Short mmCIF file of C-alpha atoms in Angstrom, two decimals:
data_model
loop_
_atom_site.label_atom_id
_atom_site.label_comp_id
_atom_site.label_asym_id
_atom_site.label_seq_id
_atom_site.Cartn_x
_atom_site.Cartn_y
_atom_site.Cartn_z
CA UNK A 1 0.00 0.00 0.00
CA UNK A 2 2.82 2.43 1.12
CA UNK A 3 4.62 0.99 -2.70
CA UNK A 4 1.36 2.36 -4.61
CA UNK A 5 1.16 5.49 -2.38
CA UNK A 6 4.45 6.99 -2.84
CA UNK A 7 4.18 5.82 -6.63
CA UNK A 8 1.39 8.07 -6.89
CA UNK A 9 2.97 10.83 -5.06
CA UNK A 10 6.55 10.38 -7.57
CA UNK A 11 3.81 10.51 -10.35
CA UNK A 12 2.20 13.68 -9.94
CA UNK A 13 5.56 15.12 -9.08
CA UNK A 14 7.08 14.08 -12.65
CA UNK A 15 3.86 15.84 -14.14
CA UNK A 16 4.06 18.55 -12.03
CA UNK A 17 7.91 18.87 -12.80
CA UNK A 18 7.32 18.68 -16.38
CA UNK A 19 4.68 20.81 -16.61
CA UNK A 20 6.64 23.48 -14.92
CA UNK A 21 9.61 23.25 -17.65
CA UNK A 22 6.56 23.52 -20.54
CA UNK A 23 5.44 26.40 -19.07
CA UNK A 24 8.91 28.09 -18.22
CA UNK A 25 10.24 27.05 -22.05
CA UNK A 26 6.98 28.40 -23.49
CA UNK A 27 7.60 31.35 -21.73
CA UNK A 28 11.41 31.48 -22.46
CA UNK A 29 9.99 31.56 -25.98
CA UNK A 30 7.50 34.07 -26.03
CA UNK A 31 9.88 36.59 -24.10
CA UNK A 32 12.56 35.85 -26.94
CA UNK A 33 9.80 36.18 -29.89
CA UNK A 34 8.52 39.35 -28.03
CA UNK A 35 12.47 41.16 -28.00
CA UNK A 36 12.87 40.14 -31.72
CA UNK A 37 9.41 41.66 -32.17
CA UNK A 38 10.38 45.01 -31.19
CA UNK A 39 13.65 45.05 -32.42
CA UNK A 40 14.95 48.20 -34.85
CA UNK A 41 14.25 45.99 -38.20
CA UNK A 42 11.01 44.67 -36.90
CA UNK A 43 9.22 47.64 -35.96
CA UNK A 44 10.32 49.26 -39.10
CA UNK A 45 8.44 47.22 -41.13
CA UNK A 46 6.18 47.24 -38.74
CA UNK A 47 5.72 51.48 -38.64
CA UNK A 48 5.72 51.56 -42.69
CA UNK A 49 2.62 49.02 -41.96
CA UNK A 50 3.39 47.25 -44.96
CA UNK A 51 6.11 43.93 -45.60
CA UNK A 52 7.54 43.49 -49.07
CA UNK A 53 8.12 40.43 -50.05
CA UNK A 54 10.53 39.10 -53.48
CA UNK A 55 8.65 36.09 -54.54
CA UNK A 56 8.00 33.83 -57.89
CA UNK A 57 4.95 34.61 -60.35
CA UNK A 58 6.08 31.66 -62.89
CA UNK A 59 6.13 28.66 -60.66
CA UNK A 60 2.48 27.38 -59.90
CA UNK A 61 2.11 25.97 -56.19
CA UNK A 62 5.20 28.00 -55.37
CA UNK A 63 4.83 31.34 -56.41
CA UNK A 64 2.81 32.01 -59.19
CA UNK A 65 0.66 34.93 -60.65
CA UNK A 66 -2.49 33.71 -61.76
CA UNK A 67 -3.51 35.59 -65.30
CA UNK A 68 -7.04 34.77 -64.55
CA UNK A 69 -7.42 36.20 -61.07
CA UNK A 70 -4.69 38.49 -61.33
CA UNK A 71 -3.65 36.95 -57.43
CA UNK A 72 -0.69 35.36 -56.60
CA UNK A 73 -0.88 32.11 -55.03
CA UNK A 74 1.24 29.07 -53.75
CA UNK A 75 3.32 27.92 -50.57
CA UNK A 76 5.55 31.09 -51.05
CA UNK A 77 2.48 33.18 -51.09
CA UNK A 78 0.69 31.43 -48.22
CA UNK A 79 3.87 31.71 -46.37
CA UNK A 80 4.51 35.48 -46.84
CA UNK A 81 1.05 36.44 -46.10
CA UNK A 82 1.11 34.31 -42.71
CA UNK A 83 4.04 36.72 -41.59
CA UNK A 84 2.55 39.79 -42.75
CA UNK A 85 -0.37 38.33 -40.55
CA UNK A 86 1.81 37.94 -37.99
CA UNK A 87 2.74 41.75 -38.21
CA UNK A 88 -0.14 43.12 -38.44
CA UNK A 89 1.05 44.79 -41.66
CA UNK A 90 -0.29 44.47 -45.40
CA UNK A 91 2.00 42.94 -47.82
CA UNK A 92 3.13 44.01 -51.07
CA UNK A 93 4.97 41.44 -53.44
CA UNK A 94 7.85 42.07 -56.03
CA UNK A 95 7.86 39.14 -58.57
CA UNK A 96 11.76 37.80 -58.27
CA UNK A 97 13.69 35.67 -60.97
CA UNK A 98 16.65 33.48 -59.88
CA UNK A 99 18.86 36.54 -61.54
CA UNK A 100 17.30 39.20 -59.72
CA UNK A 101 15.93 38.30 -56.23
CA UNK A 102 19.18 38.65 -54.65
CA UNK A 103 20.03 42.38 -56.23
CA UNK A 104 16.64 43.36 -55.29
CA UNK A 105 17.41 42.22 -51.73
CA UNK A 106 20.30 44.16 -51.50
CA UNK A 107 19.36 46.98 -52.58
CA UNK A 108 16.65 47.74 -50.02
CA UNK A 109 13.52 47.15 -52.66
CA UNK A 110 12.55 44.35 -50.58
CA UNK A 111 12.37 43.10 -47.27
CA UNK A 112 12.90 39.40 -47.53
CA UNK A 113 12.78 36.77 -50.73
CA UNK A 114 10.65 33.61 -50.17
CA UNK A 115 11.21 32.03 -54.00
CA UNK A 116 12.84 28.49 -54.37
CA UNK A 117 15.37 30.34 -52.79
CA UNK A 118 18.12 26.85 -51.87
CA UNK A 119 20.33 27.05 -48.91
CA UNK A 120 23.98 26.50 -49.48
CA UNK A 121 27.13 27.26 -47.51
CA UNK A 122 27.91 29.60 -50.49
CA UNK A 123 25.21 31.84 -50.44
CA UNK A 124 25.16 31.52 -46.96
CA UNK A 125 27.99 34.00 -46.58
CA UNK A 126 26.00 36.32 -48.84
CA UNK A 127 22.43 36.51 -46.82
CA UNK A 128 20.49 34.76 -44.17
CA UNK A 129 18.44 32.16 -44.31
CA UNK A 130 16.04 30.72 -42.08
CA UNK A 131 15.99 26.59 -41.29
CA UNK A 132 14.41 25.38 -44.37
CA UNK A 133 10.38 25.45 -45.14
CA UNK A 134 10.64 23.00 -47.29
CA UNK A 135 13.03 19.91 -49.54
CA UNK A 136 12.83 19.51 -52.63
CA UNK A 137 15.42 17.63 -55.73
CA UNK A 138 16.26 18.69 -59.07
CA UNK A 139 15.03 16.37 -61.67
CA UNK A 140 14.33 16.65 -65.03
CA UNK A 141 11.39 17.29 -68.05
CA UNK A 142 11.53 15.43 -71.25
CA UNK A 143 9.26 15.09 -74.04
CA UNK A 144 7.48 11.32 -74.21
CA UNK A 145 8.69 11.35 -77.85
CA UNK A 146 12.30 11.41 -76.81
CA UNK A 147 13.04 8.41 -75.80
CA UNK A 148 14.88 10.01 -72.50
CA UNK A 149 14.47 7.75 -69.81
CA UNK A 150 17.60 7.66 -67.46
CA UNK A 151 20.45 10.20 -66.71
CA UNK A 152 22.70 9.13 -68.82
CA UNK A 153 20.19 9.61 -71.77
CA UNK A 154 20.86 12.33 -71.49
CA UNK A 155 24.94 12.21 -73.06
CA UNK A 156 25.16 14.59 -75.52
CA UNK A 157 21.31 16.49 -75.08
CA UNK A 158 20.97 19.84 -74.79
CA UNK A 159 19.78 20.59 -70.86
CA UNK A 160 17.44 23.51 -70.52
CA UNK A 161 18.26 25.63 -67.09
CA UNK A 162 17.39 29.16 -65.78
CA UNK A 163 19.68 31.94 -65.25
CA UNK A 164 21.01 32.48 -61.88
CA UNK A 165 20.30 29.36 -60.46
CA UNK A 166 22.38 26.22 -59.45
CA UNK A 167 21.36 23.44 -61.28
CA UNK A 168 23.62 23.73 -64.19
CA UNK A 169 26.16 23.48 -61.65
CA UNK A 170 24.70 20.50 -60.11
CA UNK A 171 24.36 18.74 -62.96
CA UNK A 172 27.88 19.01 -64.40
CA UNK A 173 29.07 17.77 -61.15
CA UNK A 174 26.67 15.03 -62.19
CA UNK A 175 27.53 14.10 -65.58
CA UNK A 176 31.27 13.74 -64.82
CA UNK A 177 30.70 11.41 -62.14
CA UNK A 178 28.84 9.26 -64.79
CA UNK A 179 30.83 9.79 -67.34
CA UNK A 180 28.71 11.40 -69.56
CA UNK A 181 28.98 15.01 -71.76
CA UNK A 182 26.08 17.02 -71.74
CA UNK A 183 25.32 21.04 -72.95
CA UNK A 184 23.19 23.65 -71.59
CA UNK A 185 20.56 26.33 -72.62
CA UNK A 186 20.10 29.16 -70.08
CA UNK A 187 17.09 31.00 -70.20
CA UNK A 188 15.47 33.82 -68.07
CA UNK A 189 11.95 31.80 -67.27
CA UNK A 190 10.58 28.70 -66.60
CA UNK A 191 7.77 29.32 -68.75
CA UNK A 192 10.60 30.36 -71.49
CA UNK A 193 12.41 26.80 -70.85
CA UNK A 194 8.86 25.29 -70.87
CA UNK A 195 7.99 26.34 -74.29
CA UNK A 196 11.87 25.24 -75.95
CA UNK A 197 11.12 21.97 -74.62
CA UNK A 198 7.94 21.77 -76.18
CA UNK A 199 9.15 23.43 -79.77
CA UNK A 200 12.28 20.55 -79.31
CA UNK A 201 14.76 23.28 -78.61
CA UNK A 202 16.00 21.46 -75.87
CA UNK A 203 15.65 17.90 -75.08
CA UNK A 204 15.43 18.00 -70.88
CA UNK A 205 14.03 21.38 -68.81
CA UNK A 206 15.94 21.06 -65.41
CA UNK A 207 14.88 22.63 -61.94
CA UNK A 208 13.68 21.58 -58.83
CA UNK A 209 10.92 18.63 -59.18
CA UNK A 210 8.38 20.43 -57.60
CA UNK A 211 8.31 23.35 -59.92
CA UNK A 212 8.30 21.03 -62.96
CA UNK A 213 5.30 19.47 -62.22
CA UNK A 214 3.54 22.87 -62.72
CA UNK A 215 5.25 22.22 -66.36
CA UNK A 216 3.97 18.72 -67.02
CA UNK A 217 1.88 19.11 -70.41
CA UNK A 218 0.47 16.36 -72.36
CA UNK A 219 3.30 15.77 -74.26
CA UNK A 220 5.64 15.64 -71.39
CA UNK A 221 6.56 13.64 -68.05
CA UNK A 222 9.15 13.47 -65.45
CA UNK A 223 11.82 11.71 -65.65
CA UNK A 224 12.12 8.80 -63.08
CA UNK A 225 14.93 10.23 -61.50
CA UNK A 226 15.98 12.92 -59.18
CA UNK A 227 19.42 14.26 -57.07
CA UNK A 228 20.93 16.49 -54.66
CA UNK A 229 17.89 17.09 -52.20
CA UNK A 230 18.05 20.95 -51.46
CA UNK A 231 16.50 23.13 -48.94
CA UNK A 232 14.43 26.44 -49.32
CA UNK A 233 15.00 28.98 -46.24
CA UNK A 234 13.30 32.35 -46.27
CA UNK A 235 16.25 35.02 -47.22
CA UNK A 236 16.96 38.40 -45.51
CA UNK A 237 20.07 40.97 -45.61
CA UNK A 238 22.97 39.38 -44.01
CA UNK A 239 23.14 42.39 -41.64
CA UNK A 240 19.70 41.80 -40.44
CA UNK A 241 19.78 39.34 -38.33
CA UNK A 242 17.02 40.14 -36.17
CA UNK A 243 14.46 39.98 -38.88
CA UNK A 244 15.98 36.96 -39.86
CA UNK A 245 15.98 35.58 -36.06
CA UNK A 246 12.04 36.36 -35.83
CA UNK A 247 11.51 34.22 -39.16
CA UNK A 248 13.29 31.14 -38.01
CA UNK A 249 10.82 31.23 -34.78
CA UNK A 250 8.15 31.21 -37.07
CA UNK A 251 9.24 28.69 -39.37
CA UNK A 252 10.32 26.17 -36.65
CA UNK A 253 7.16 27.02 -34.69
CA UNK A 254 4.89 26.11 -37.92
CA UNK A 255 7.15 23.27 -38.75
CA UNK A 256 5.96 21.78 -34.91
CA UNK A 257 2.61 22.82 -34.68
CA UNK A 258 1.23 21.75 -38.51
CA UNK A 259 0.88 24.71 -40.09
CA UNK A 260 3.85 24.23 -42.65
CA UNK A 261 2.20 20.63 -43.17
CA UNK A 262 -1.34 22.27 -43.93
CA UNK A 263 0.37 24.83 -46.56
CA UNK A 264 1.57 21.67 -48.45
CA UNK A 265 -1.70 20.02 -48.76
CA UNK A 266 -3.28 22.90 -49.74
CA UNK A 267 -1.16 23.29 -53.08
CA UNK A 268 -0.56 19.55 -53.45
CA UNK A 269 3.20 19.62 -52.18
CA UNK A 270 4.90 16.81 -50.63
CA UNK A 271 8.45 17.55 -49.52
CA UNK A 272 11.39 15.55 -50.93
CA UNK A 273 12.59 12.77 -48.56
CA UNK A 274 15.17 10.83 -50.78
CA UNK A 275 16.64 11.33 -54.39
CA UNK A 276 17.71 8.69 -56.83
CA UNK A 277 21.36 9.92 -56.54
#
């Protein structure tokens, strides 16, 4: 009897203890969230009462300007408006291309970029990023008629890739690990990449495999195959760390509590979780 009594007692003190250190890290974090909140770079944003945001308008479930409604929509777009939200500010977005969003950063016109923006240690030395929304891989678009069915179909194609970004990069490091020679076309769009692969300009349109499937016609699938899982983080001025502090709280705090997870299903997103590589 005394066994079950003092079990009981060691019980509610575990609970008791435990519920203490929820409520003390709860409140560590909402005194932490409340400092970033009112520092300099927040409240700026916060005084102009409006958040401008670089995103996509040519990658549908991402960022992507609807011609019909006029709206943009997408994760991006869900994501920026849940911080202006957050704010209490309106929101005004600047459509970005891989080229530009980081010169438009810099020079003030925005506040942050949230646009397939991928985290590595490079660029990492150029701007913040937050701990990543969301994983994606590069993989590939080829017309059925092509015949292209693995990677090293693709010796001696010509590889469609935007401007700016890092794919071309990613797959050169690619093709010499399996022996193969392929060439690129750069172009400024993925709608512009979209339509040489169609017209048989190109043989494969490369990006993330996520944003191709916005691009998958009748004519056209995805390749079996994708590599080098990446990671999009929300990007600020390297100086501004604060701003950049506040949007990792969010991030991780809708990462934990399902939000991030409800974003995906709403634009039928599923984040990467292994690559072919």
């Amino acid at each position: 009897m005394l066994i079950k009594k003092l079990s009981h007692i060691l019980a509610i003190s575990v609970i008791a203890f435990l519920a203490v250190l929820l409520w003390n890290t709860k409140s560590s974090q909402a005194d932490e969230s409340s400092k970033l909140l009112n520092s300099a770079a927040i409240q700026k944003i916060v005084k102009n009462g409006t958040l401008n945001v670089g995103v996509k308008q040519d990658v549908p479930n991402f960022g992507y300007k609807n011609p019909d409604s006029g709206e943009f929509e997408g994760l991006e777009i869900d994501i920026a408006r849940k911080i202006a939200d957050e704010l209490g500010v309106d929101i005004e977005f600047t459509p970005v291309t891989a080229q530009t969003r980081g010169p438009l950063l810099d020079n003030g016109q925005v506040d942050l970029v949230i646009a397939t923006f991928t985290i590595t240690e490079e660029r990492k030395l150029l701007y913040n990023f937050t701990t990543p929304y969301y994983t994606d891989a590069v993989g590939f678009l080829v017309n059925k008629d092509s015949g292209i069915k693995t990677f090293t179909d693709l010796n001696g194609k010509t590889i469609g890739v935007a401007q700016g970004s890092i794919t071309r990069t990613l797959i050169s490091e690619l093709a010499d690990k399996y022996g193969i020679a392929v060439n690129f076309a750069e172009l400024g769009s993925y709608p512009e990449l979209s339509v040489s692969l169609r017209a048989h300009r190109t043989d494969a349109f490369s990006v993330d495999q996520s944003i191709l499937s916005g691009y998958i016609g009748s004519k056209s699938e995805l390749m079996d195959f994708s590599f080098s899982a990446s990671d999009y983080g929300i990007v600020t001025k390297l100086s501004n760390k604060d701003l950049n502090n506040y949007l990792n709280s969010l991030v991780e705090k809708w990462t934990s509590d399902g939000t991030l997870q409800a974003f995906y299903d709403a634009n039928g997103l599923e984040p990467v979780t292994e690559t072919d590589e």
